[in-house]
Structure formats: C-alpha cells, structure tokens
Coordinates of C-alpha atoms in Angstrom, one line a residue:
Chain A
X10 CA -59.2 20.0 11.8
X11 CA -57.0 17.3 10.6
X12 CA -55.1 19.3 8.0
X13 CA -51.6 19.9 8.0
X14 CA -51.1 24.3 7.3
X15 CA -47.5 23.8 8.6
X16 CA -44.9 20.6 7.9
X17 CA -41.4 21.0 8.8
X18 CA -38.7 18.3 7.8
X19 CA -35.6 17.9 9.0
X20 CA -35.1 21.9 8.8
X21 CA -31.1 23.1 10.2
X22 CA -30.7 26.8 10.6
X23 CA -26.3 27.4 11.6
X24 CA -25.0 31.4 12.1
X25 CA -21.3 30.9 11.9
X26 CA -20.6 27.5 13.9
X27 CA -23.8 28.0 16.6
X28 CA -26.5 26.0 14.8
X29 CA -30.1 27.7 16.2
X30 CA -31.9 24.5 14.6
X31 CA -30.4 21.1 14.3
X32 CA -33.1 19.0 12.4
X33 CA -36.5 20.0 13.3
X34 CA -39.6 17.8 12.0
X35 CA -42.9 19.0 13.1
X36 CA -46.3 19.4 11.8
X37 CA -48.9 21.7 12.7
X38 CA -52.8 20.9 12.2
X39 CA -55.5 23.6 10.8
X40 CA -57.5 25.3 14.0
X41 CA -54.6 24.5 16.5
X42 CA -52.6 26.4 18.7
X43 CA -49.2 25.7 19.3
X44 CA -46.8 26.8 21.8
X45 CA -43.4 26.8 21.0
X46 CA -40.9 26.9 24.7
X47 CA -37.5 26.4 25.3
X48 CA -35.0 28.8 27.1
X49 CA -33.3 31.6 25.9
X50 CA -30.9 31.0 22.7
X51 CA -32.7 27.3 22.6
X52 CA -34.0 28.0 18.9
X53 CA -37.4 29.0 18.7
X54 CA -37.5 32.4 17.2
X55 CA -35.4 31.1 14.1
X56 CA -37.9 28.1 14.2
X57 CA -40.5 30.8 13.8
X58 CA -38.8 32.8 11.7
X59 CA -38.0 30.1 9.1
X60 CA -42.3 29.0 9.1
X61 CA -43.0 33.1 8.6
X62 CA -40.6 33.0 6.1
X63 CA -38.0 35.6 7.4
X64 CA -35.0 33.1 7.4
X65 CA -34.3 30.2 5.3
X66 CA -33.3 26.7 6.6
X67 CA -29.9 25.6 5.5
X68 CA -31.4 22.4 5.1
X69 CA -34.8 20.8 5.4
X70 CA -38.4 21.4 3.5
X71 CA -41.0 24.0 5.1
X72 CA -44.5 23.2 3.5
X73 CA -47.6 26.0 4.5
X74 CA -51.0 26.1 3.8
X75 CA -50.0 22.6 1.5
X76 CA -47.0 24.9 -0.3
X77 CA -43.2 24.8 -0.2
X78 CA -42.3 28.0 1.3
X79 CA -38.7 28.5 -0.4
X80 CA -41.0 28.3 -4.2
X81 CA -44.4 29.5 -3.4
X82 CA -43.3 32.2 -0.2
X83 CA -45.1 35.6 -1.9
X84 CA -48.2 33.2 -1.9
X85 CA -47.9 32.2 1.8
X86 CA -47.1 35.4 2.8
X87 CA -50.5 37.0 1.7
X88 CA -52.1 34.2 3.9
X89 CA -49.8 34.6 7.2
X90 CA -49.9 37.4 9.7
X91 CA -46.6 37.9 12.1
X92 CA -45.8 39.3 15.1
X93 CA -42.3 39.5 16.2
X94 CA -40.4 40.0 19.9
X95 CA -40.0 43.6 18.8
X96 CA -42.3 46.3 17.7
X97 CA -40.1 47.0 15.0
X98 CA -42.1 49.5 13.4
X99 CA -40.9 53.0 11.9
X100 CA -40.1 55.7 14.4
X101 CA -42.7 58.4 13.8
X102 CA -45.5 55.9 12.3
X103 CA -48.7 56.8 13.8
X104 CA -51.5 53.4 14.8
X105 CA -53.6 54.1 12.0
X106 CA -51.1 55.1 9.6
X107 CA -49.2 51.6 10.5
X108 CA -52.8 49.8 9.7
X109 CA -53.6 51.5 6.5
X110 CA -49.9 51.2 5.2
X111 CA -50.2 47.1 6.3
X112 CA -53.1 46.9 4.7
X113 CA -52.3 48.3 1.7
X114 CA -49.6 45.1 1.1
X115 CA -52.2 42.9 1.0
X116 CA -54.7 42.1 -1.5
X117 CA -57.2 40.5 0.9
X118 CA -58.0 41.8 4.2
X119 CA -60.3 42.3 7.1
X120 CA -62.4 45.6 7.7
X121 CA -59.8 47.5 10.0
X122 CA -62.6 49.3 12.2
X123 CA -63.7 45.8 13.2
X124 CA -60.3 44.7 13.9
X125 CA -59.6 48.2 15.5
X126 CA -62.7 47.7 18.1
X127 CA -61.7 44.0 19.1
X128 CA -58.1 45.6 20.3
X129 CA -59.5 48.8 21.7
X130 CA -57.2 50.6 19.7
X131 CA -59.6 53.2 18.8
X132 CA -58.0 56.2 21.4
X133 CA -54.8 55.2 20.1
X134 CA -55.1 55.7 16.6
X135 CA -53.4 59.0 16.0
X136 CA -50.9 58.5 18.8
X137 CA -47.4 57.4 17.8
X138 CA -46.6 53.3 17.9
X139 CA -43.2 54.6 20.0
X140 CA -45.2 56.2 22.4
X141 CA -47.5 53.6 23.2
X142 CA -47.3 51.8 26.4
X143 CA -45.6 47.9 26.6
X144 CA -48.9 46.8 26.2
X145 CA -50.8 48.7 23.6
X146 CA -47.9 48.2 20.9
X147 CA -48.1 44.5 21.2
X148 CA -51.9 44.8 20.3
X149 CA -50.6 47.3 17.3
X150 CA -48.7 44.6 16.8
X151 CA -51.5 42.2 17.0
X152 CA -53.6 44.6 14.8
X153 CA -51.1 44.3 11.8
X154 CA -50.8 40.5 12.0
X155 CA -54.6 40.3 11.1
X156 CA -54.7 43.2 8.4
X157 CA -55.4 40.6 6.1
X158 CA -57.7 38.3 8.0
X159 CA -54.8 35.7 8.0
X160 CA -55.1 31.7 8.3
X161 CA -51.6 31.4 10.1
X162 CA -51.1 33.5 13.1
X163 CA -47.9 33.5 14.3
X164 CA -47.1 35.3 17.5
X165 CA -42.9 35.4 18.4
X166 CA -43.2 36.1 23.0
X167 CA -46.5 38.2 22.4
X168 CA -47.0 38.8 26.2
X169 CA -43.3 39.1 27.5
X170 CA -42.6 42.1 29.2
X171 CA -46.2 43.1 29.7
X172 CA -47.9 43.2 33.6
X173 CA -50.5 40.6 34.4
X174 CA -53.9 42.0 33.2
X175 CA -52.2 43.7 29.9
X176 CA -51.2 40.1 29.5
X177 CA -54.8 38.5 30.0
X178 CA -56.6 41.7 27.7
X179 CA -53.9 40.4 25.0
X180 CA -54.8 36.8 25.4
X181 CA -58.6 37.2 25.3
X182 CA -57.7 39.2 21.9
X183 CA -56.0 36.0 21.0
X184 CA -58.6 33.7 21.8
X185 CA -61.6 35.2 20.0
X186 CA -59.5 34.6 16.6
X187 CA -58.5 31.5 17.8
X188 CA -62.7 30.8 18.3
X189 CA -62.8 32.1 14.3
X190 CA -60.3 28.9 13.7
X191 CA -57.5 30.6 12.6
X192 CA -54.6 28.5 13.4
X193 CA -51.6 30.2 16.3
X194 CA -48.2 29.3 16.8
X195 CA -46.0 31.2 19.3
X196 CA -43.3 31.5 21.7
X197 CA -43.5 32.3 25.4
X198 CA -41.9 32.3 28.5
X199 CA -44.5 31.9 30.8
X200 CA -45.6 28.4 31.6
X201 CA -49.1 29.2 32.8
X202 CA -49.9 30.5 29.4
X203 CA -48.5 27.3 27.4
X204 CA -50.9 25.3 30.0
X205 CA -53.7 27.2 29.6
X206 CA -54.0 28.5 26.1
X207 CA -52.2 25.6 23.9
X208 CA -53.6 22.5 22.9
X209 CA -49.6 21.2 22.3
X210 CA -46.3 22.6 23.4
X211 CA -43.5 21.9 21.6
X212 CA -40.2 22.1 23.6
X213 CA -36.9 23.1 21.8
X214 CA -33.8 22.5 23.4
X215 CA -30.7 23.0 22.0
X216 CA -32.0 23.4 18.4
X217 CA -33.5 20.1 18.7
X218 CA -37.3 19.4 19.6
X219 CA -36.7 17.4 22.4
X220 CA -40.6 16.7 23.1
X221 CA -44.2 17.9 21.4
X222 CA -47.9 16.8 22.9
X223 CA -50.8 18.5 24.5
X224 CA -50.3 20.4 28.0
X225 CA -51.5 18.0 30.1
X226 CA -50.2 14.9 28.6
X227 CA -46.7 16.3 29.1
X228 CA -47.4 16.7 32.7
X229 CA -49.1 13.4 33.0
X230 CA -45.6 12.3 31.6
X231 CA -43.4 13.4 34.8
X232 CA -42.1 10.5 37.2
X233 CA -43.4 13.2 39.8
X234 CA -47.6 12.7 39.4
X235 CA -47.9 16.5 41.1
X236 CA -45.2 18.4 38.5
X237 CA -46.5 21.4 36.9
X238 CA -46.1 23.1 33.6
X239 CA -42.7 24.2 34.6
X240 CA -42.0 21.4 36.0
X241 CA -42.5 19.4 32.4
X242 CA -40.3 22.7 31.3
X243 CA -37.6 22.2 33.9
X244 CA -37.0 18.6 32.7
X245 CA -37.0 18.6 28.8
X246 CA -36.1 22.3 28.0
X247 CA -33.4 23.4 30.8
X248 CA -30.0 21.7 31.6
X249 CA -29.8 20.1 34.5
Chain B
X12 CA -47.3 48.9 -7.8
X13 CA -50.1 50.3 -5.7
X14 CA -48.0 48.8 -2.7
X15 CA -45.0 50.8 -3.9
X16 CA -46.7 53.9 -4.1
X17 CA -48.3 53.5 -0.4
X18 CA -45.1 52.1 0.8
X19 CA -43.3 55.6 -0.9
X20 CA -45.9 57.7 0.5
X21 CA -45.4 56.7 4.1
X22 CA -41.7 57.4 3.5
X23 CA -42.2 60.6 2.3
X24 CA -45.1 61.4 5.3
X25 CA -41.8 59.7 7.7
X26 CA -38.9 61.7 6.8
X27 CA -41.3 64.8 7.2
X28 CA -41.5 64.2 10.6
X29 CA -37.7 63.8 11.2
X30 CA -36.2 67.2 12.3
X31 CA -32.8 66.0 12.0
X32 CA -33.3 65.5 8.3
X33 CA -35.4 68.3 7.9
X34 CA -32.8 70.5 9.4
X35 CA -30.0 69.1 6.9
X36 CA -31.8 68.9 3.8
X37 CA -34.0 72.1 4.2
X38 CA -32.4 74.5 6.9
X39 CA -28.7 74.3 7.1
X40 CA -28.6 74.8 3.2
X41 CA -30.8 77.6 2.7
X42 CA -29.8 79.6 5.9
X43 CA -26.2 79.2 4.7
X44 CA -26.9 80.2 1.4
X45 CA -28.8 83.3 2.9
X46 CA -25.9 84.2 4.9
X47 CA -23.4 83.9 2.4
X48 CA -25.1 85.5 -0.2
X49 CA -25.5 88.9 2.3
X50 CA -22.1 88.9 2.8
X51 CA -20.4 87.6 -0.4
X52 CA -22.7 88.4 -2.8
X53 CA -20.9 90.6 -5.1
X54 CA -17.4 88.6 -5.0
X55 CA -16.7 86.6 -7.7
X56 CA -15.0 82.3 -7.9
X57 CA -12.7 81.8 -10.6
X58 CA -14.8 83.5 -13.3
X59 CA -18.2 82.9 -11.6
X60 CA -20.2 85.4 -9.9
X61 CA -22.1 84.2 -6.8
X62 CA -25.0 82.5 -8.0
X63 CA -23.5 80.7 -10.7
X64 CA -21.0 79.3 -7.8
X65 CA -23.2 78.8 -4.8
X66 CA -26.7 77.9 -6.1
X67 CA -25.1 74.8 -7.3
X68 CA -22.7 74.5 -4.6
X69 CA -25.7 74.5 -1.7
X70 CA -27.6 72.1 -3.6
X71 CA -24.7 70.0 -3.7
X72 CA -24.9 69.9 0.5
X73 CA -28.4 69.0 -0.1
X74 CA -27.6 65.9 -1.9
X75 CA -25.0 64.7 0.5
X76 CA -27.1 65.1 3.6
X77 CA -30.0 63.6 1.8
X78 CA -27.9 60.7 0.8
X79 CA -25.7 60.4 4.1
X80 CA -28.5 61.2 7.0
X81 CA -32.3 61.0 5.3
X82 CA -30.8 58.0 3.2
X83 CA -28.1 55.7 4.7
X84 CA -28.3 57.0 8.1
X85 CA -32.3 56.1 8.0
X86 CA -31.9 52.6 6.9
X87 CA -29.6 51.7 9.1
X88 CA -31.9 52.7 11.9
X89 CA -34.9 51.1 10.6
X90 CA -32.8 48.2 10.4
X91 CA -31.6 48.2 13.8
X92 CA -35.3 48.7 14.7
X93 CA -36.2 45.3 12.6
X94 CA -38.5 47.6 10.7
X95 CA -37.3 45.7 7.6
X96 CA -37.5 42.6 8.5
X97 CA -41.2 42.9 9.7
X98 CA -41.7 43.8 6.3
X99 CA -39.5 41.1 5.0
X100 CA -42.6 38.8 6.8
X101 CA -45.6 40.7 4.2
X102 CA -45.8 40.6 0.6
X103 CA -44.2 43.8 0.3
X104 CA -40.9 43.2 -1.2
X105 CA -36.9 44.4 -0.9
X106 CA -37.3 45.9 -4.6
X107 CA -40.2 47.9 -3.5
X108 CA -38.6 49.3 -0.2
X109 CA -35.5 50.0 -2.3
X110 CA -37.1 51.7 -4.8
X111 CA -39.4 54.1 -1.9
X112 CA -36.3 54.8 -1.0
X113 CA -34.6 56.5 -3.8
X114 CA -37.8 58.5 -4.3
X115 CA -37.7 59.7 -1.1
X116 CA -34.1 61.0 -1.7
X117 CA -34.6 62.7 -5.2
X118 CA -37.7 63.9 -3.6
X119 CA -35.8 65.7 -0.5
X120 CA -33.2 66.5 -3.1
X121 CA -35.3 68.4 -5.9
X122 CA -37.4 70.2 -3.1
X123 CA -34.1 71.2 -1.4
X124 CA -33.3 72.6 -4.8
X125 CA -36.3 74.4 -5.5
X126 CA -35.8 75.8 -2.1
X127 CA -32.5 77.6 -2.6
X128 CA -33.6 78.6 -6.4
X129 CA -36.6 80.2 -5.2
X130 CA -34.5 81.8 -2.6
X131 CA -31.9 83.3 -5.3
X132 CA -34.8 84.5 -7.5
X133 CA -36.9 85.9 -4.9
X134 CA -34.6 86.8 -2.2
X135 CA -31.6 88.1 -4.0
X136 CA -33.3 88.6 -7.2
X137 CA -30.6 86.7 -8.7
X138 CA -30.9 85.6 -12.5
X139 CA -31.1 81.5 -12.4
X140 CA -30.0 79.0 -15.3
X141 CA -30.5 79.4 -19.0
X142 CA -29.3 75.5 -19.0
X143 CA -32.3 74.2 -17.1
X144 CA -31.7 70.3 -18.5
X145 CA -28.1 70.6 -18.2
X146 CA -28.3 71.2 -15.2
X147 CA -31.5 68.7 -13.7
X148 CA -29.0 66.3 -15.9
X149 CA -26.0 67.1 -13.6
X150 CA -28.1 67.2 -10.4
X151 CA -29.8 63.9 -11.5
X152 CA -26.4 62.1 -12.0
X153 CA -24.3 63.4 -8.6
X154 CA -28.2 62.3 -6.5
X155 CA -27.2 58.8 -7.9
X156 CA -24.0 58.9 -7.2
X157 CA -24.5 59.7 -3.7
X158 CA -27.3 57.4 -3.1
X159 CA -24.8 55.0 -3.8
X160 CA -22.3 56.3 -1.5
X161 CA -25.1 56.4 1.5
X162 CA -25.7 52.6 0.7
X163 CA -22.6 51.9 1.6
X164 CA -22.9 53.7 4.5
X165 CA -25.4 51.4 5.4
X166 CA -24.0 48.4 4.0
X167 CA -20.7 49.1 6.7
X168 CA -22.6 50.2 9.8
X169 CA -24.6 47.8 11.9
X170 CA -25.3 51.0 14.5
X171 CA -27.1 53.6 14.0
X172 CA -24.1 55.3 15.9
X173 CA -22.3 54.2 13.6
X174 CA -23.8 55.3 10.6
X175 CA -23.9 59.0 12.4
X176 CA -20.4 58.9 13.2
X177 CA -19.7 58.3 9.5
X178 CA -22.2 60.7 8.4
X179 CA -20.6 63.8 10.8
X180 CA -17.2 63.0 10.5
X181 CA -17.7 62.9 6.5
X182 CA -19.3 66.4 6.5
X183 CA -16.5 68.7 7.8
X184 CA -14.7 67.3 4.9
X185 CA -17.4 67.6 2.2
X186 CA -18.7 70.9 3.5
X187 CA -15.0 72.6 4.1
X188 CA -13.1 70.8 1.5
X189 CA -15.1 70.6 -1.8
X190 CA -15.6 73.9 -2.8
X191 CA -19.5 74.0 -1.7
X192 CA -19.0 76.9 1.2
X193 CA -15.3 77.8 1.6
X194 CA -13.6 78.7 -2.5
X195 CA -10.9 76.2 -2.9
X196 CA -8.4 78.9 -4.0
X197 CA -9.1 80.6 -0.4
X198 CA -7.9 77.2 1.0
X199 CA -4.3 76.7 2.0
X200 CA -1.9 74.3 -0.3
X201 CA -2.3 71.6 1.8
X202 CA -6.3 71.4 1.8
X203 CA -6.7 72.2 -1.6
X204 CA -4.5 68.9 -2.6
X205 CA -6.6 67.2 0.0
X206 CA -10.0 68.4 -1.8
X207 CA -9.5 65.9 -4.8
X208 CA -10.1 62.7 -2.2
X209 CA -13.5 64.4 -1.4
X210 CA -16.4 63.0 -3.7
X211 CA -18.7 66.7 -2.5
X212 CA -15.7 68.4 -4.9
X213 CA -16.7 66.8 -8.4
X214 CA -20.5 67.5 -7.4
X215 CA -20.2 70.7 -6.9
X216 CA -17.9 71.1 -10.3
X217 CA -20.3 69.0 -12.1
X218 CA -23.4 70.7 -10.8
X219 CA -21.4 73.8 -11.9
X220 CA -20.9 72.7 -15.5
X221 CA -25.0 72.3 -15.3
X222 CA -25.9 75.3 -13.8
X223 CA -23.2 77.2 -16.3
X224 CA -23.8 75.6 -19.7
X225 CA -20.9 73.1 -19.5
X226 CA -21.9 70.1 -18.9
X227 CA -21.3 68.6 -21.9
X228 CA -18.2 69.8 -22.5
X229 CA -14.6 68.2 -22.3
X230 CA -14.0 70.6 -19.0
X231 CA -16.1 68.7 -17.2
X232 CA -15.0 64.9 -18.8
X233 CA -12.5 64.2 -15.3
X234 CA -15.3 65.2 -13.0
X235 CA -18.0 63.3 -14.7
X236 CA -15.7 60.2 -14.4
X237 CA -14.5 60.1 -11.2
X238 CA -18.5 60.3 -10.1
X239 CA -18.6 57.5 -12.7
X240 CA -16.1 55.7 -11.3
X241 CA -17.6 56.3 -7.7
X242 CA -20.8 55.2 -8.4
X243 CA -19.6 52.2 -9.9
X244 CA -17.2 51.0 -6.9
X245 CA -19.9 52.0 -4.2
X246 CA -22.7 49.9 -6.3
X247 CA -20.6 47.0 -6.2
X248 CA -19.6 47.5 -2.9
X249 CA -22.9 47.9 -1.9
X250 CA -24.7 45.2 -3.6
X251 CA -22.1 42.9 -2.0
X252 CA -22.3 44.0 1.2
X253 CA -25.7 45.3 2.1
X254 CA -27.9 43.5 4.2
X255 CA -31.9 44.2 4.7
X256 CA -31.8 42.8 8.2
X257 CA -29.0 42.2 10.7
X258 CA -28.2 38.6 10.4

C-alpha cells in the first residue's frame, strides 16, 4: 500500500506563453484513489495527460509503475487504462467492436464478458458508441480503460455531464475495481464525489498544486470548523 | 503486427459504413462512367477510343476522392473527435495507424478500380488492358502521390469543415479540368492552360500511359515527374506539418 506507481517531479507543461503546469511534485501510492480538482483551465487534464502519457512535460521526471515514462512509455502503457473528457471514439464504431479492437492492442487483458456484465453493457453491444446516451458512453469508456485488466486507472471528469443516478451506477462501477486494488486517479467537478470517493484530493491552481491530503483533513484545515468540501475548494482552488 | 492488422481491419469495417465515401469512391465514378460511356461511347480523345481514355480517367477520380474525403478528410475528423489521441494513450502506435491508413486507401482505390473494369468488360463489353503491370504500376504510383496530397490536407485543416471545404472546392477543378470527364481539347484556351496547375491531369495521363502501353516511355517522362515532384513537396510538407492530435 505503500508503493509509489506514480512520482512526478517538478514536471512544467507551457502551450505558447500559457503554462498549464508550473512545477508539479506529487506522488501517488499503490491501491489509492486520487482526486485531482481545480477550476476550469487550472491544469489538471495536462496533469493527467502527461501521467497517461499523452503529452510530455517540458521539464520535470514522470516515474510509473517504478519506470521513467519518457524511456520505458510502450511498457507503461500496456499497464495503464484511460479515460478521457471525451468519448473520442470513431464515428460508426459499434460497443463491442470498440472492446474487441481495444483489446486487441494489448497483450494482457481481462475476460471482456466479465467486464461487459459489471457495466451492464450487454444490450448495448451492437448499438453504436455515438448513439449511446451521456451515460452509457462513459461506461464504454470505462469498459476500454480496463480491456487489459490495468494497474493505473485513470479517469479525466468521468461523471461530468451525466444526471445523478447515471452518476452513482458509474461510481459503484468504479468502486468494485477500486475493491480489486487497482489504483484511480481522476478529475472532477463535483465536490461531493472528491469527499466521498477519494482518500486525497489534490487541488491545482494555476498550474501549481496549491494543497494535497485526505478529504477530511483538508476540511479539518478551514479557519471555519463547519466548511465543506467546496468550501476547502472555494479557498485553495478559486480566486478570491 | 497482429495489432496492425486488427487496427486495419476496423478501418476497412469504418469506411464501409461511411456513405459519403462510399458514394465518392464507389458511386459517382461508376455511374459517371456508365453515363458517359452510353452517350460517348463511340467518340474517340486524341487517338484513344473510349475505354482506353475513360477507364483510366474514372479511376483517376477514384484515387482523388479516396485520398481527399476517405483519407485526409477522415483524419481530420477523427482528430477533431480525439479519436487519435485516445489511441495515442494504448500501445498501439502512430506507425501503425499510419500504415491502416494507407491500406485502407489502396484498398478503396483497387476496389474502385475493379469496379469500373468490371463494368467496361461486362457492361460495355469493352476490351481491357494488355499492359496489366504497366498499368497497376501507374495506378500504384498516382495512389501515392495523392495520399500524400490528402496528408496535407490534413496537416493544414484543424476542422473538419475545413478539410471539406478543401476537399469540394478542389474537385470542380480536378473533375472539370484534368482531362478525367470533360476532353481537354473540348475545353476553351483559357481552361486548358489552367489544366497544367491541376495534379488530377498528370494522373489521368500517367494512368493513360499504363492502361495504353506507355508507361515506360519518354512521352510520359514530364508527367511522371511532376507527380514525382508532388509527392516529394507534399511529403515534406506533410511530415512537417502534420499533427496526430490537436495541440
């Protein structure tokens, strides 16, 4: 449990003269699940982005699963399984075509009927991803992350957009890999879901992490003994 | 290599499904040719019956809507749709996705040829090549040179609007202008000067030479070179300027 699978050092990310990450350091410990917040351009889908290797850091050292990610990144990437904001999946690509054609990139993975019950995606399977509802593309989504029975899940807003019980069906998904140990790291708006489904939060501001501990310690850590979730939000991530 | 065959597969199963490239690549052609050949059928080009003119001058359409709309046109949409960069985030690399790619277009390309031959045989009961290999050759070489041309299509357009307005404003020109419907020598002054800036016009002369026995002859040394020359420009272009996801 003590394990670092993810150590970032000092990692900069710039596009032109905005810089999206301005020194990050974090680590991330086998098992855990992370939440990454901060508001809207703040820097945490290119801190994402640049663990799942998708973009590279202008500067800084990304280590996963004990390897550096700019020398070893085919490796990790057998061992990862992503979800980003958007579906971004072909046009005419049918549910089960999309598993088989994920699966087939990977040289491990998981039996696709089991993962294909656990997401109820079974009445879906020959319907097109396109034509799927808010909700059931985000499981597809899900579904393709853990092809290959990953050790790093990492989930970019999984639930944003989606209506209240699509959002708790997605999160019980969640939680019953999280229950296998696989370790999570995500994005998300919503401040209930940080408190209730993270054991830290790490709040990006700016490009810079600006504070990183477990739920309830950062809301111990108000002046106001009552503050909430958003609260510990409205103080470190927004400006005031 | 088992990933690039699965990966190619898919793209084949995709562009299958798209009507809009169906309709270029399999329908426009072939109903053109149809039409042409009932009405024009016994005229003859500058020395060449029908056939030897318009079998190679409809499979030169083929190649520039595979390599404008089923080709650049598609990336640039998948793009836009982050298709490649959720692929950028599996093992699955840009070589591989690349190379699905140019299979699927020699793939729409050699079908759409098959198509129209099958329809002169059959159809019209028209005699086909006795240059087979000179002419897979010639068709071989303008299906690169175009692919190249549709990568910089991509390369240049972020939008998929984009990419289409390139794609339809570049076909009047290679439809009209190169020879492949309208005879060049039918074409006022004017248009038939403007017919040597339009790539679709040494395609259709080189795929010509093929079809007629040619190829390899000096006639055909200025068209072979200017494809040469495009396919060199647009590679470098490309391979500067071509991205796999937006930013």
């Amino acid at each position: 449990m003590n394990q670092n699978v993810i150590e970032l050092n000092g990692i900069v990310k710039s596009y032109g003269n905005v810089k999206a990450v301005d020194g990050i350091s974090l680590q991330v410990k086998k098992g855990e699940v992370l939440g990454i917040i901060g508001a809207n351009g703040a820097g945490k889908s290119t801190t994402l982005e640049i663990m799942m290797g998708l973009r590279k850091p202008d500067a800084g050292s990304v280590k996963v699963l004990g390897k550096d990610l700019s020398v070893s990144g085919d490796e990790i990437k057998q061992q990862i399984g992503i979800q980003l904001q958007q579906t971004a999946l072909y046009d005419r690509i049918k549910v089960k075509e999309a598993l088989k054609l994920f699966s087939s990139y990977y040289e491990k993975n998981r039996d696709l009927s089991e993962i294909i019950a656990t997401l109820g995606l079974k009445p879906y399977l020959n319907k097109y991803v396109k034509n799927l509802s808010g909700g059931w593309q985000q499981r597809t989504s899900l579904a393709l992350a853990l092809v290959n029975d990953p050790e790093i899940i990492f989930l970019d807003e999984p639930t944003t957009g989606l209506d209240p019980q699509a959002r708790l069906e997605l999160w019980a998904c969640i939680n019953q890999y999280r229950g296998e140990g696989k370790t999570i790291i995500l994005s998300t708006h919503y401040m209930d879901e940080a408190q209730r489904y993270c054991d830290r939060i790490a709040i990006i501001k700016k490009g810079k992490l600006v504070a990183c501990d477990a739920p309830n310690r950062l809301v111990e850590s108000l002046v106001n003994t009552q503050g909430t979730m958003e609260d510990v939000y409205l103080q470190h991530a927004v400006e005031m | 290599m088992q990933t690039i065959l699965s990966h190619t597969k898919m793209e084949l199963t995709l562009f299958f499904r798209e009507t809009l490239a169906l309709l270029f690549t399999f329908i426009v052609p072939a109903v053109s040719f149809v039409v042409f050949g009932l009405m024009f059928k016994s005229n003859s080009y500058d020395g060449l019956d029908y056939f030897q003119a318009y079998i190679p001058s409809m499979i030169g359409i083929i190649i520039f809507t595979t390599a404008f709309f089923s080709m650049g046109l598609q990336v640039v949409i998948d793009r836009e749709k982050g298709v490649y960069k959720r692929l950028s985030g599996t093992p699955l690399n840009q070589r591989a996705i690349f190379t699905a790619t140019i299979i699927k277009g020699f793939f729409a390309i050699y079908v759409g040829a098959i198509e129209i031959l099958l329809i002169a045989k059959f159809g019209f009961g028209s005699e086909l090549t006795v240059h087979p290999f000179e002419f897979f050759v010639a068709l071989t070489f303008c299906s690169i040179t175009f692919f190249s041309i549709g990568f910089i299509v991509s390369s240049l357009a972020k939008r998929m609007q984009t990419a289409l307005g390139i794609a339809l404003i570049a076909m009047y020109p290679m439809m009209f202008l190169s020879g492949a419907t309208l005879p060049l020598e039918a074409l006022p002054e004017v248009l038939q000067k403007m017919s040597v800036f339009v790539p679709l016009t040494y395609v259709v002369n080189v795929l010509r030479d093929g079809w007629n026995g040619t190829l390899f002859t000096s006639g055909a040394l200025v068209d072979l070179g200017v494809l040469l020359g495009i396919l060199i420009v647009s590679t470098l272009i490309g391979t500067k300027f071509f991205r796999w996801n937006d930013r």
